[in-house]
JSON list of C-alpha atoms in Angstrom, two decimals:
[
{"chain": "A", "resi": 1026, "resn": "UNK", "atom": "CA", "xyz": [-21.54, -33.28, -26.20]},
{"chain": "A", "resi": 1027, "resn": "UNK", "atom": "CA", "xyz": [-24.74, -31.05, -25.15]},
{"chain": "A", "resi": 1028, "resn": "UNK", "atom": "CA", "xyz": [-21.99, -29.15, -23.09]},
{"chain": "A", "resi": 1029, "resn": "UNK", "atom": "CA", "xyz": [-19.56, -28.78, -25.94]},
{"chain": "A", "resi": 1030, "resn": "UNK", "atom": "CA", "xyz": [-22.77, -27.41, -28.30]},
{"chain": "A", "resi": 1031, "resn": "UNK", "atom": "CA", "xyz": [-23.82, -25.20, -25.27]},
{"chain": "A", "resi": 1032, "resn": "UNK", "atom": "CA", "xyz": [-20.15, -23.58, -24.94]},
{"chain": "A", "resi": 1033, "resn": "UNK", "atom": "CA", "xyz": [-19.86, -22.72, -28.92]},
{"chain": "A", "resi": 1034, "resn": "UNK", "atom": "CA", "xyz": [-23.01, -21.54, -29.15]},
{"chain": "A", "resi": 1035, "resn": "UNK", "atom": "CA", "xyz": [-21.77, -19.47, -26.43]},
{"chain": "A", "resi": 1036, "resn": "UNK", "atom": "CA", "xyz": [-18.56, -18.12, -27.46]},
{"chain": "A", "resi": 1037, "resn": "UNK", "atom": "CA", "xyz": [-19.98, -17.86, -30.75]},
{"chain": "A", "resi": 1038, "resn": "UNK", "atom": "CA", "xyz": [-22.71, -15.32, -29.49]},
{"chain": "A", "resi": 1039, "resn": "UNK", "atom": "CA", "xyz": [-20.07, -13.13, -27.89]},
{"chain": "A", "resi": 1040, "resn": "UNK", "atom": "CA", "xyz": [-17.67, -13.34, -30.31]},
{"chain": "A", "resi": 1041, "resn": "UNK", "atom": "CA", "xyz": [-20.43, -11.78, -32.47]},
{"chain": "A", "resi": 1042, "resn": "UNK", "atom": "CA", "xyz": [-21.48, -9.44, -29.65]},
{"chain": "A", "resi": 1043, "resn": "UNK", "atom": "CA", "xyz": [-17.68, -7.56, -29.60]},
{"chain": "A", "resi": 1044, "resn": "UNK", "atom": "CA", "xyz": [-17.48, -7.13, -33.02]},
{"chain": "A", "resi": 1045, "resn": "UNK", "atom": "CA", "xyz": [-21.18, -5.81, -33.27]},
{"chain": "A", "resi": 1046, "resn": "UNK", "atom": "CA", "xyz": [-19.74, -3.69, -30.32]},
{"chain": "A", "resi": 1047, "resn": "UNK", "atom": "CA", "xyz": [-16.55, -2.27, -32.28]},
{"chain": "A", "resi": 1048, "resn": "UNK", "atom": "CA", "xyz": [-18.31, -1.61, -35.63]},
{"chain": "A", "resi": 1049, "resn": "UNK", "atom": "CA", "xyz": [-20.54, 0.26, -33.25]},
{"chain": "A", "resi": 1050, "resn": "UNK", "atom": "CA", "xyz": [-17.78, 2.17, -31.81]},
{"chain": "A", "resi": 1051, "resn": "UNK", "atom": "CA", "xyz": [-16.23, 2.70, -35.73]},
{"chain": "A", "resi": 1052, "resn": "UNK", "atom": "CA", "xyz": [-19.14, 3.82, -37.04]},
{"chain": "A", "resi": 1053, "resn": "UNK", "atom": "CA", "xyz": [-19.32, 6.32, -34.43]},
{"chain": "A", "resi": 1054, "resn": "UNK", "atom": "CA", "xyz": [-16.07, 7.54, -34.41]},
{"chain": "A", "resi": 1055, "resn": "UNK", "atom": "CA", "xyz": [-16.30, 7.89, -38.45]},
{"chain": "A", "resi": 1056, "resn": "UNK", "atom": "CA", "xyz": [-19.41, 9.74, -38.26]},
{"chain": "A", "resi": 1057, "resn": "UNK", "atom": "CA", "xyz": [-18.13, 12.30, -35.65]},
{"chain": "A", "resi": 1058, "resn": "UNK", "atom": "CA", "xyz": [-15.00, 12.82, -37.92]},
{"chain": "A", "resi": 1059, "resn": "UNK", "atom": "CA", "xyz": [-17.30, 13.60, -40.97]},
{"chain": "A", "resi": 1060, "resn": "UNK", "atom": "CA", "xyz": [-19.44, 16.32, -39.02]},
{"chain": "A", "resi": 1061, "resn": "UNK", "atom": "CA", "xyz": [-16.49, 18.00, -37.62]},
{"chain": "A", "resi": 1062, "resn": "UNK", "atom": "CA", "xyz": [-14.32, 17.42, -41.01]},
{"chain": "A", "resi": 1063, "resn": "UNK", "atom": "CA", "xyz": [-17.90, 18.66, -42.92]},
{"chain": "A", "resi": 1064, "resn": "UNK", "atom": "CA", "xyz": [-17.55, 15.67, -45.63]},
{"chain": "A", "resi": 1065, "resn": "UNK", "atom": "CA", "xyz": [-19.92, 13.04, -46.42]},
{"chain": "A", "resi": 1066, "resn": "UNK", "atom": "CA", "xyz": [-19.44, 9.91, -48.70]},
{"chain": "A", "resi": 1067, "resn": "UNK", "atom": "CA", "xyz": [-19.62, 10.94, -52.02]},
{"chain": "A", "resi": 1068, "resn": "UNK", "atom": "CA", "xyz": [-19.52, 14.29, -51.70]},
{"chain": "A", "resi": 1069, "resn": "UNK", "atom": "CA", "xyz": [-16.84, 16.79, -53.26]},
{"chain": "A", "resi": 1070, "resn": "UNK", "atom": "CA", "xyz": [-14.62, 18.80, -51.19]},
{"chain": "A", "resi": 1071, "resn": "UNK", "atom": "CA", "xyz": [-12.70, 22.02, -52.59]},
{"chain": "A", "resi": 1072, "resn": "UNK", "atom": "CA", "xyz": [-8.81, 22.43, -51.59]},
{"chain": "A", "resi": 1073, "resn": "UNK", "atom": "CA", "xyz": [-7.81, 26.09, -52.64]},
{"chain": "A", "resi": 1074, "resn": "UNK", "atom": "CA", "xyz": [-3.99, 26.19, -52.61]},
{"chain": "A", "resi": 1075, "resn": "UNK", "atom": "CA", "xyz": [-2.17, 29.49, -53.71]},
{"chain": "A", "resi": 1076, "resn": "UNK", "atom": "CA", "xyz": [-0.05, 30.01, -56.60]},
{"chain": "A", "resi": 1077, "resn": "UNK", "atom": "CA", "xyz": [3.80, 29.67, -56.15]},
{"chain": "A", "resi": 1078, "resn": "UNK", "atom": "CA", "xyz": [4.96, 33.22, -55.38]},
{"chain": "A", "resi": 1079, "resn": "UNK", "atom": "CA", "xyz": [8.42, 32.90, -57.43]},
{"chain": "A", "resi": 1080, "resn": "UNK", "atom": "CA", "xyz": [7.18, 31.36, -60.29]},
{"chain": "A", "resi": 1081, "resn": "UNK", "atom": "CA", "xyz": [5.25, 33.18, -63.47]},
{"chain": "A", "resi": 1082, "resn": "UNK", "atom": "CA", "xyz": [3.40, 30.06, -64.62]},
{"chain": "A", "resi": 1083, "resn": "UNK", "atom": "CA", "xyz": [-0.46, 30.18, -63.28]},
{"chain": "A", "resi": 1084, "resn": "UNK", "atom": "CA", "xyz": [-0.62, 26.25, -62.48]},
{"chain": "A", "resi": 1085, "resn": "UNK", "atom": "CA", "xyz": [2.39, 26.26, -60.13]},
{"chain": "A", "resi": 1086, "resn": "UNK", "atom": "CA", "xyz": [2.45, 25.66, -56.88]},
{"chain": "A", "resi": 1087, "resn": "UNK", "atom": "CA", "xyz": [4.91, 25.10, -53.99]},
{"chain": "A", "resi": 1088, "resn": "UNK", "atom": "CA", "xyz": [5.51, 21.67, -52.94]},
{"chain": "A", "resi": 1089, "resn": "UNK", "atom": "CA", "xyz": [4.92, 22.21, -49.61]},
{"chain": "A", "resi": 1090, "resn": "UNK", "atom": "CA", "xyz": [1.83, 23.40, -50.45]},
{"chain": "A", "resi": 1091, "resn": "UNK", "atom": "CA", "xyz": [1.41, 20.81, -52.74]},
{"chain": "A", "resi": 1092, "resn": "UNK", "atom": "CA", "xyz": [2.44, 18.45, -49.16]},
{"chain": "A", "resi": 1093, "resn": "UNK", "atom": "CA", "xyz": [-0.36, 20.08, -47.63]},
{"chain": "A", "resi": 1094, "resn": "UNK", "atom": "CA", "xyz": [-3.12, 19.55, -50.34]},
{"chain": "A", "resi": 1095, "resn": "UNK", "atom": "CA", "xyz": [-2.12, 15.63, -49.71]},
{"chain": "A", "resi": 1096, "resn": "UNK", "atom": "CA", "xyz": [-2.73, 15.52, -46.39]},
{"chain": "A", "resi": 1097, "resn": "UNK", "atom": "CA", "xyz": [-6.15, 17.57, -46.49]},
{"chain": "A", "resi": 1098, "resn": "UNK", "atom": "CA", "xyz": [-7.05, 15.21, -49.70]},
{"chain": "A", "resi": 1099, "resn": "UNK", "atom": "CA", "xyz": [-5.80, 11.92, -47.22]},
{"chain": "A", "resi": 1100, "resn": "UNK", "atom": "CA", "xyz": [-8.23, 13.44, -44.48]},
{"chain": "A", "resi": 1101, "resn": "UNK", "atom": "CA", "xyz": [-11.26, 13.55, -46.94]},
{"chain": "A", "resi": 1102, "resn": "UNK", "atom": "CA", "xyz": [-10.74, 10.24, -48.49]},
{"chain": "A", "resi": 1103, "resn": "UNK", "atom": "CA", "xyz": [-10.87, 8.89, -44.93]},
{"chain": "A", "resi": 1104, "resn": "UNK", "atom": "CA", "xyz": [-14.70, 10.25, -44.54]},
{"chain": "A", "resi": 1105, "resn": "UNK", "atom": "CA", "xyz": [-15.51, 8.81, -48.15]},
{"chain": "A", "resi": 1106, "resn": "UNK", "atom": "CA", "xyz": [-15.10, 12.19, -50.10]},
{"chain": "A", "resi": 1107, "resn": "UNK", "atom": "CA", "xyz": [-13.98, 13.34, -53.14]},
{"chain": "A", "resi": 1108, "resn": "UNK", "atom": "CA", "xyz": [-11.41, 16.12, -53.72]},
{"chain": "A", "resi": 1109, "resn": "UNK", "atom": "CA", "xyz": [-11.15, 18.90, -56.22]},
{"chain": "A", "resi": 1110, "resn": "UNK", "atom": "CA", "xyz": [-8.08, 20.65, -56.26]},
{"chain": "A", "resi": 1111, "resn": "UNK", "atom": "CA", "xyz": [-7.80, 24.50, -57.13]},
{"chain": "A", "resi": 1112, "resn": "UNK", "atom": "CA", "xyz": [-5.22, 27.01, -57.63]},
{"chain": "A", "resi": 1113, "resn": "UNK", "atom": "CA", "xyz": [-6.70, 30.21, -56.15]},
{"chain": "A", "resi": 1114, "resn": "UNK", "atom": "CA", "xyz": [-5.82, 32.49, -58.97]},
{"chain": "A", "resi": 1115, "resn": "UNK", "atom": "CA", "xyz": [-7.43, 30.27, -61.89]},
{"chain": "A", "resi": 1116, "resn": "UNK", "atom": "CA", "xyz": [-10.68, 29.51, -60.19]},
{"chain": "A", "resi": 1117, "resn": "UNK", "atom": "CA", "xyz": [-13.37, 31.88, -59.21]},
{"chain": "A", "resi": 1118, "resn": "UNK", "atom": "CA", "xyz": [-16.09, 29.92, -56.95]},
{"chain": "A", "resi": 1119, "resn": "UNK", "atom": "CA", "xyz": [-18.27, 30.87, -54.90]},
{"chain": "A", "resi": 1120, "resn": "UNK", "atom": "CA", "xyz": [-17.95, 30.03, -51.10]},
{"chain": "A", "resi": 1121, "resn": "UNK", "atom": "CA", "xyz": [-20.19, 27.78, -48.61]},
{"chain": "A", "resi": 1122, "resn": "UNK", "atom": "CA", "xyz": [-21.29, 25.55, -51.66]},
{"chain": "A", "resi": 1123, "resn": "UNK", "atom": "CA", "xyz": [-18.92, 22.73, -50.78]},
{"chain": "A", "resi": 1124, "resn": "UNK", "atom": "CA", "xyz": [-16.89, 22.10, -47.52]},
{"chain": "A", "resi": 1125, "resn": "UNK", "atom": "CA", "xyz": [-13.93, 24.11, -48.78]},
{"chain": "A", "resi": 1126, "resn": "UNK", "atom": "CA", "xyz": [-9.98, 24.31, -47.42]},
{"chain": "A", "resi": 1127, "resn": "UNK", "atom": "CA", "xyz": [-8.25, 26.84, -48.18]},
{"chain": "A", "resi": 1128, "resn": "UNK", "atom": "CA", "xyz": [-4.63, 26.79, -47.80]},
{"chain": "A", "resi": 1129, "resn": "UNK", "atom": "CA", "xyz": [-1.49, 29.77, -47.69]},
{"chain": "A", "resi": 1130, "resn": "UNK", "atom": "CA", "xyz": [-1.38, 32.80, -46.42]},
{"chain": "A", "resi": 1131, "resn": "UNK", "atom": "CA", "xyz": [-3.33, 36.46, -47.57]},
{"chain": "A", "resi": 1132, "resn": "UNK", "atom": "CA", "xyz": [-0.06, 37.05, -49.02]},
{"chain": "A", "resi": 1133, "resn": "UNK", "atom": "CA", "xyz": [-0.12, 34.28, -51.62]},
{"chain": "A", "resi": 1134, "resn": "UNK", "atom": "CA", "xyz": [-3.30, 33.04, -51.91]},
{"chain": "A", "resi": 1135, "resn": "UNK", "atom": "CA", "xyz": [-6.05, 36.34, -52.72]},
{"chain": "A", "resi": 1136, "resn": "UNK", "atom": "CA", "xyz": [-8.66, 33.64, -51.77]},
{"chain": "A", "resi": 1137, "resn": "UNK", "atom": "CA", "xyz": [-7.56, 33.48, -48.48]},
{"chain": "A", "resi": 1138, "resn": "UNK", "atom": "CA", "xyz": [-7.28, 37.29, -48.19]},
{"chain": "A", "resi": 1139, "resn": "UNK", "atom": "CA", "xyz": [-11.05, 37.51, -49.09]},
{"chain": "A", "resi": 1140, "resn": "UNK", "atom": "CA", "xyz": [-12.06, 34.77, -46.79]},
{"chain": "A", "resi": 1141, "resn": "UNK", "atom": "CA", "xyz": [-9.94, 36.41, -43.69]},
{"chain": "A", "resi": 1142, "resn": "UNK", "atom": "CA", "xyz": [-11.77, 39.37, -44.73]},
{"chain": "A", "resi": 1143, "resn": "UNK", "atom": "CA", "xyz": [-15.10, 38.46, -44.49]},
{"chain": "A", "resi": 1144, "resn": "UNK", "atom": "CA", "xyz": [-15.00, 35.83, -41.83]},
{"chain": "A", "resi": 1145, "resn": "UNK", "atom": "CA", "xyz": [-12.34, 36.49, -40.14]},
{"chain": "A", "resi": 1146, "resn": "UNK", "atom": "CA", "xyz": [-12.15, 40.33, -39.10]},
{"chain": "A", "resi": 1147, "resn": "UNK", "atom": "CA", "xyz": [-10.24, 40.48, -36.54]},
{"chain": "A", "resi": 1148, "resn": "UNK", "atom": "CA", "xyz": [-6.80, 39.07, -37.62]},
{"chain": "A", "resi": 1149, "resn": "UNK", "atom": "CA", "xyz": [-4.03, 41.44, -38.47]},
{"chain": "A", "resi": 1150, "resn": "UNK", "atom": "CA", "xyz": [-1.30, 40.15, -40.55]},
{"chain": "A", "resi": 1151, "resn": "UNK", "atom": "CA", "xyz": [1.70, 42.27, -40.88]},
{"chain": "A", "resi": 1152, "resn": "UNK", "atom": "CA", "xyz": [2.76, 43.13, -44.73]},
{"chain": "A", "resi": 1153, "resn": "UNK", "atom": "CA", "xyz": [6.09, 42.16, -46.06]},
{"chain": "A", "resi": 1154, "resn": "UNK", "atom": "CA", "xyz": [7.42, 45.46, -46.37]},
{"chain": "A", "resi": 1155, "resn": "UNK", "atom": "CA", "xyz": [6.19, 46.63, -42.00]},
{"chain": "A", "resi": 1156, "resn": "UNK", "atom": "CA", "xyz": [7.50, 43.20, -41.49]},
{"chain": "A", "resi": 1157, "resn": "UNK", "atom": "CA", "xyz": [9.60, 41.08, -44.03]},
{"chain": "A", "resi": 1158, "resn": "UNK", "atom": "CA", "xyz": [11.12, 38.21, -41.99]},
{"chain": "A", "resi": 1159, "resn": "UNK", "atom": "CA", "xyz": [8.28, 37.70, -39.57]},
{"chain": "A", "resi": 1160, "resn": "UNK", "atom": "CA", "xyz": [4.34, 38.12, -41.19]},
{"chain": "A", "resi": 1161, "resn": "UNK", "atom": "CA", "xyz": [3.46, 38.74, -37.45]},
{"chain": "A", "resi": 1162, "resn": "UNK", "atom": "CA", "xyz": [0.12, 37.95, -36.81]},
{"chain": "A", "resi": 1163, "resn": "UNK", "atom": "CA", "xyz": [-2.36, 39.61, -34.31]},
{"chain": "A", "resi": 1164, "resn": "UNK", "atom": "CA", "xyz": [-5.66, 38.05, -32.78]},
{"chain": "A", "resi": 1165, "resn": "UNK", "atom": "CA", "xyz": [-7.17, 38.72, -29.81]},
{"chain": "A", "resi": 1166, "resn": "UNK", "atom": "CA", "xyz": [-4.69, 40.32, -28.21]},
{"chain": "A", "resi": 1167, "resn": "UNK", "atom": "CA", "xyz": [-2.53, 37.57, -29.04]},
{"chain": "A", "resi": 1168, "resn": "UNK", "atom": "CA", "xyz": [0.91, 38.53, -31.05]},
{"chain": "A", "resi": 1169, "resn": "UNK", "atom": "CA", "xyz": [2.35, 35.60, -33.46]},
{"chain": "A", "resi": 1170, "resn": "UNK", "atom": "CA", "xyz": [6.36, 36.37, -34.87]},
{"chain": "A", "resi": 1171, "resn": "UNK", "atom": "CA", "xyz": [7.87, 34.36, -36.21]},
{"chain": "A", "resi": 1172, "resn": "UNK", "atom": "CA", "xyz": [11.68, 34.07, -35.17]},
{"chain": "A", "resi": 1173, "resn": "UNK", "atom": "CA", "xyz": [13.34, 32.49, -38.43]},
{"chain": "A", "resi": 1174, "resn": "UNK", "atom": "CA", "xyz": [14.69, 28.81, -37.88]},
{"chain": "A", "resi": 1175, "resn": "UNK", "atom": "CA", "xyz": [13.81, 28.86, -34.88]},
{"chain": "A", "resi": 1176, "resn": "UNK", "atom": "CA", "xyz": [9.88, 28.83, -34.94]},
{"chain": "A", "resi": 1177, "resn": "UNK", "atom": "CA", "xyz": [7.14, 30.16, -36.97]},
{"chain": "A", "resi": 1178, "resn": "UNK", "atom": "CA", "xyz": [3.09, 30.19, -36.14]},
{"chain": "A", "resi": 1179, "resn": "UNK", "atom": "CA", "xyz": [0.30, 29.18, -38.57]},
{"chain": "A", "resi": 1180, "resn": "UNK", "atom": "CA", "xyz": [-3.56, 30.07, -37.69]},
{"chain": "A", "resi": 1181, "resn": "UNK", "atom": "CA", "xyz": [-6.48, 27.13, -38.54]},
{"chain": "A", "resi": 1182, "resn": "UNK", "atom": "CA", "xyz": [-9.83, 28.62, -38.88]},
{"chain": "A", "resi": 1183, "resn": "UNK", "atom": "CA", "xyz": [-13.36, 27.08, -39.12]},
{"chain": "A", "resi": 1184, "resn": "UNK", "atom": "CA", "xyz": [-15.56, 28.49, -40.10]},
{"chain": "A", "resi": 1185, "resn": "UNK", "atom": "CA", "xyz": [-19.43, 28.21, -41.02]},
{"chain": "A", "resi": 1186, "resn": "UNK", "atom": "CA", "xyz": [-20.07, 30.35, -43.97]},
{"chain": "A", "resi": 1187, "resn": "UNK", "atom": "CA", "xyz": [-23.88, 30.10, -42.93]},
{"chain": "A", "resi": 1188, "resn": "UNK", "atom": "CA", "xyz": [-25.80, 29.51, -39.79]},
{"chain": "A", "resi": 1189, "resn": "UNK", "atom": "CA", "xyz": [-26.58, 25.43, -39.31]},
{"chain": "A", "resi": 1190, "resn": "UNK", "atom": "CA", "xyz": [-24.42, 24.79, -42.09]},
{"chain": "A", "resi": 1191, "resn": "UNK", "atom": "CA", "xyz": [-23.14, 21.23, -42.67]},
{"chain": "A", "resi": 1192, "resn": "UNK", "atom": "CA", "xyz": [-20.00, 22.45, -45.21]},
{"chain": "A", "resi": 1193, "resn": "UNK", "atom": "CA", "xyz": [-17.88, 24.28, -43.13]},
{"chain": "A", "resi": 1194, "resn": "UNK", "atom": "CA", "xyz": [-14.86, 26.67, -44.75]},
{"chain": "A", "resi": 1195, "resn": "UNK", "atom": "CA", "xyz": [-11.01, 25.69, -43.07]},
{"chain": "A", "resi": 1196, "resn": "UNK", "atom": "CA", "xyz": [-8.42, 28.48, -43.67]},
{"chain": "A", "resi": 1197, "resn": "UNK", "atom": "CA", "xyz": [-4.97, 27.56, -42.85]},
{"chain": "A", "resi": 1198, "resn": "UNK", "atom": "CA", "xyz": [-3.22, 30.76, -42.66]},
{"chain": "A", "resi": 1199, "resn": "UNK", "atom": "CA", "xyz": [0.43, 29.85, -42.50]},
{"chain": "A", "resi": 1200, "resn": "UNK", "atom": "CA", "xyz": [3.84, 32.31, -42.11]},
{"chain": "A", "resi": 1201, "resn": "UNK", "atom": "CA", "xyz": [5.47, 30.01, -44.89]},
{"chain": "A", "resi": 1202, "resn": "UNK", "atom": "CA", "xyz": [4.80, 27.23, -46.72]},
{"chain": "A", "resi": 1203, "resn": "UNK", "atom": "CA", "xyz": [6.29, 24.65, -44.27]},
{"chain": "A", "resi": 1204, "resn": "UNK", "atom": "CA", "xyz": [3.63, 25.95, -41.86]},
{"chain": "A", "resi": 1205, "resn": "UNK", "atom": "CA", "xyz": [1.20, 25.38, -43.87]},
{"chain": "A", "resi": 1206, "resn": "UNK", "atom": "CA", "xyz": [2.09, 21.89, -44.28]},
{"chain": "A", "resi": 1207, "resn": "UNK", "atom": "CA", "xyz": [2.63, 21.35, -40.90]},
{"chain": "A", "resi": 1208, "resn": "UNK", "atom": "CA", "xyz": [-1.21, 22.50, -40.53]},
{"chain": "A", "resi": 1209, "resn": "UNK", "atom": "CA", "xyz": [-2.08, 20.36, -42.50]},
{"chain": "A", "resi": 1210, "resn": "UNK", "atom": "CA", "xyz": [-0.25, 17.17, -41.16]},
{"chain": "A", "resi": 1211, "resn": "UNK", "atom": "CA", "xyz": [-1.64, 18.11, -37.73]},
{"chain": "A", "resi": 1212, "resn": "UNK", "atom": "CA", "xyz": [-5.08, 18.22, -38.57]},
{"chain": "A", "resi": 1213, "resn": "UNK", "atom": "CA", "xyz": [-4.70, 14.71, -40.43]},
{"chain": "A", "resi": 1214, "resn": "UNK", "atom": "CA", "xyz": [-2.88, 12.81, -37.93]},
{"chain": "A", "resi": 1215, "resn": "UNK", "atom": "CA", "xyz": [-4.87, 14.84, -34.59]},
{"chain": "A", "resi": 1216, "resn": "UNK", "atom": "CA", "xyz": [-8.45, 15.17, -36.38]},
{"chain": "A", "resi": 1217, "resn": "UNK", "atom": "CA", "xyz": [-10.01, 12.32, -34.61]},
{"chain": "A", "resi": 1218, "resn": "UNK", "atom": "CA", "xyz": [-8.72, 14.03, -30.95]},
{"chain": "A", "resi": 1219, "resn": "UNK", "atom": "CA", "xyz": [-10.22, 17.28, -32.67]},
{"chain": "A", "resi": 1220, "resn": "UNK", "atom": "CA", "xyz": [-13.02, 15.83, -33.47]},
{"chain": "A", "resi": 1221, "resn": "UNK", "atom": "CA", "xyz": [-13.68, 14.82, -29.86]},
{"chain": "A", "resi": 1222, "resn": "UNK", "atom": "CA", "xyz": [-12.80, 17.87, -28.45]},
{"chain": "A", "resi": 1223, "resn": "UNK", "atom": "CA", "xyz": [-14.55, 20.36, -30.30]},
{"chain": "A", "resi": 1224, "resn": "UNK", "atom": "CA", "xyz": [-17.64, 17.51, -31.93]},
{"chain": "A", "resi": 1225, "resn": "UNK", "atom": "CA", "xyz": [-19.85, 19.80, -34.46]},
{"chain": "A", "resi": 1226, "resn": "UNK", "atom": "CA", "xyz": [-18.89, 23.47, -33.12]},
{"chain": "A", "resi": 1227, "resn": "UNK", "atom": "CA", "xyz": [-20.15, 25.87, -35.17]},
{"chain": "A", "resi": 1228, "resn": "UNK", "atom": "CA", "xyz": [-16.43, 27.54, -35.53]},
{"chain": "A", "resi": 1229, "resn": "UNK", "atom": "CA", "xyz": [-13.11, 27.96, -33.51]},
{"chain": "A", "resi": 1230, "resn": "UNK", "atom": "CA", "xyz": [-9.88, 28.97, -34.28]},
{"chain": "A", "resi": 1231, "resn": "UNK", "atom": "CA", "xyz": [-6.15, 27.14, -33.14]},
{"chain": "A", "resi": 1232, "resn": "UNK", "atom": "CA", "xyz": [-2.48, 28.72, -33.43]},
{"chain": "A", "resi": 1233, "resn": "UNK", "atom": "CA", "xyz": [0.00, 25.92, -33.83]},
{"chain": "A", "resi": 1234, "resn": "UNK", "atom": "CA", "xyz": [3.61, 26.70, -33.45]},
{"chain": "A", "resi": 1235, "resn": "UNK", "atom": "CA", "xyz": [6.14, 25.14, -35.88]},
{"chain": "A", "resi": 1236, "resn": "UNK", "atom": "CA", "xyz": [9.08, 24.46, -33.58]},
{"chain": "A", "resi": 1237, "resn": "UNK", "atom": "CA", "xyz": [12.76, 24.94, -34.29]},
{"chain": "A", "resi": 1238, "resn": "UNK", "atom": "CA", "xyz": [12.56, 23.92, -38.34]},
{"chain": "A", "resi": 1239, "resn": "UNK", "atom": "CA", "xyz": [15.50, 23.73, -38.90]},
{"chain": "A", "resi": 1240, "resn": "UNK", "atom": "CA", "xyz": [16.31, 20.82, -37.28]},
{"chain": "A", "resi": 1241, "resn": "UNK", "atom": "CA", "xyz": [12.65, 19.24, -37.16]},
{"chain": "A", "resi": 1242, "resn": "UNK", "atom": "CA", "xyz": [11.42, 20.74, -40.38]},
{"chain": "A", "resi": 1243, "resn": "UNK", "atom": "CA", "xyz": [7.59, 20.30, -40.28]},
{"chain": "A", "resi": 1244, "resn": "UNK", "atom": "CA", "xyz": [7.19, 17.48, -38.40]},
{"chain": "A", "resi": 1245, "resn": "UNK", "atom": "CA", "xyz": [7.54, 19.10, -34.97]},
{"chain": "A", "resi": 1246, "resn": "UNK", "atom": "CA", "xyz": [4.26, 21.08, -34.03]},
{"chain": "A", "resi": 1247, "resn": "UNK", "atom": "CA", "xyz": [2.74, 22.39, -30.80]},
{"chain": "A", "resi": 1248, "resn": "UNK", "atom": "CA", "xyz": [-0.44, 24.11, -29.70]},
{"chain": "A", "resi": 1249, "resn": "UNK", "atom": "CA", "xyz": [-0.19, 27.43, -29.23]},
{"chain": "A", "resi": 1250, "resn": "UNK", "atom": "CA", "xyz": [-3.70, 29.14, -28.60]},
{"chain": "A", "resi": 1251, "resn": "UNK", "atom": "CA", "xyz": [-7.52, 28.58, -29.29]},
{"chain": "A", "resi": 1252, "resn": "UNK", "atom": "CA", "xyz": [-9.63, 30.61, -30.11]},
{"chain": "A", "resi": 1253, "resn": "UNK", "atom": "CA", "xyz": [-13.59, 31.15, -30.06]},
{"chain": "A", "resi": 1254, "resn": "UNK", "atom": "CA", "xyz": [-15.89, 32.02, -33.20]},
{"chain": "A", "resi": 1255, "resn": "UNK", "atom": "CA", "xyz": [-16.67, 35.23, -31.60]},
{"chain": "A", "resi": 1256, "resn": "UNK", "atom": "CA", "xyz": [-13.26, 36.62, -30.99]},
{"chain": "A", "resi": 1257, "resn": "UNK", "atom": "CA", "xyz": [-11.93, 36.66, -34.52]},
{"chain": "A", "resi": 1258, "resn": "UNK", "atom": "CA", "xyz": [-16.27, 37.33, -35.97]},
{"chain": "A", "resi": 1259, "resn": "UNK", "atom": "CA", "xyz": [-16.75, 40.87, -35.69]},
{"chain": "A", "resi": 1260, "resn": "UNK", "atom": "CA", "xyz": [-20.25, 40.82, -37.72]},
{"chain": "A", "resi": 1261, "resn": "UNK", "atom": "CA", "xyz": [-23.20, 38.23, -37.48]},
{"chain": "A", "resi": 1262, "resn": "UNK", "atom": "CA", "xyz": [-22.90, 35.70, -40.05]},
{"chain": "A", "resi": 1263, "resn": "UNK", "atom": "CA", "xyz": [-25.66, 35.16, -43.02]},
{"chain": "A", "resi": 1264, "resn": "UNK", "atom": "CA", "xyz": [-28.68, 33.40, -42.77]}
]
């Protein structure tokens, strides 16, 4: 009987002592995804999405784009965050007050274009009329075309509006819409490897390649460059 007592008490002690060990383990994996994703419980994350291009009303927006917004908004709920949703050219807020994503191209979304701008010097992105089919982008020596239906590039920035900050800025700077939705499927489904790989870096930059959409629509997506915080920051950022 003593042994039967002995052997619970056991088993009952390391029973406790693995789960103890995996909350552990959760918590920790949790609390590296909110420093790299910049969102705390409670807190309220911004998701800037441009305007649909082909449509005059000021609250419309594409629905790949809208696709996108739910996979950034999935990302923060995971980290216990709230999400406000924008359209770029209705809202005029100021930037590094919240952990902000901003999603579409300088073409369509004018908040992007500023943010690119200012934090983000170094990127070229071909106008529609030098370059109507492909919105080539340049960075760091790096050339992105896109080849219609057959693949297209979109650029993932982060970025830390000020030195030490804790609310980074995201730009996903896609060629089209579906790119931008592909982003933003990638960095749901990959953010915990992200996380790992990159922990609390103050900013870096990844190309992902949209392959062949037309048969694998947004759903197939590959890595195709990284990029440091000081090859697309010309200037020194703000204190």
């Amino acid at each position: 009987m003593n042994d039967l007592a002995i052997n619970l008490v056991a088993s009952a002690i390391a029973g406790l002592a693995v789960w103890l060990s995996q909350r552990i383990v959760r918590v920790r994996r949790l609390a590296r995804l909110r420093a790299f994703v910049g969102a705390t419980v409670g807190s309220t994350c911004m998701v800037a999405v441009s305007k649909h291009a082909a449509s005059t009303h000021s609250m419309s927006v594409h629905r790949r784009d809208v696709a996108a917004v739910v996979e950034v908004a999935t990302l923060l709920k995971q980290c216990g965050a709230d999400v406000e949703v924008l359209v770029s050219e209705t809202d005029r807020r100021g930037v590094g007050e919240t952990t902000e994503f901003c999603i579409g191209g300088p073409i369509s979304n004018p908040r992007t274009e500023a943010h690119l701008r200012r934090f983000v010097p170094a990127l070229v992105v071909e106008s529609p009329e030098a370059d109507p089919d492909g919105l080539t982008m340049h960075l760091a020596g790096r050339e992105f075309r896109r080849v219609p239906g057959i693949e297209e590039f979109v650029l993932v920035f982060r970025v830390a509006v000020k030195v030490g900050a804790r609310r980074p800025l995201w730009i996903v700077c896609g060629q089209t819409a579906r790119s931008n939705q592909a982003a933003a499927r990638y960095l749901s489904t990959e953010s915990r490897a992200l996380a790992r790989r990159f922990g609390g870096r103050r900013g870096f930059g990844l190309a992902l390649r949209v392959v062949n959409p037309t048969t694998y629509d947004h759903r197939y997506v590959e890595p195709a460059g990284e990029f440091t915080e000081a090859q697309f920051v010309e200037a020194s950022l703000p204190t």
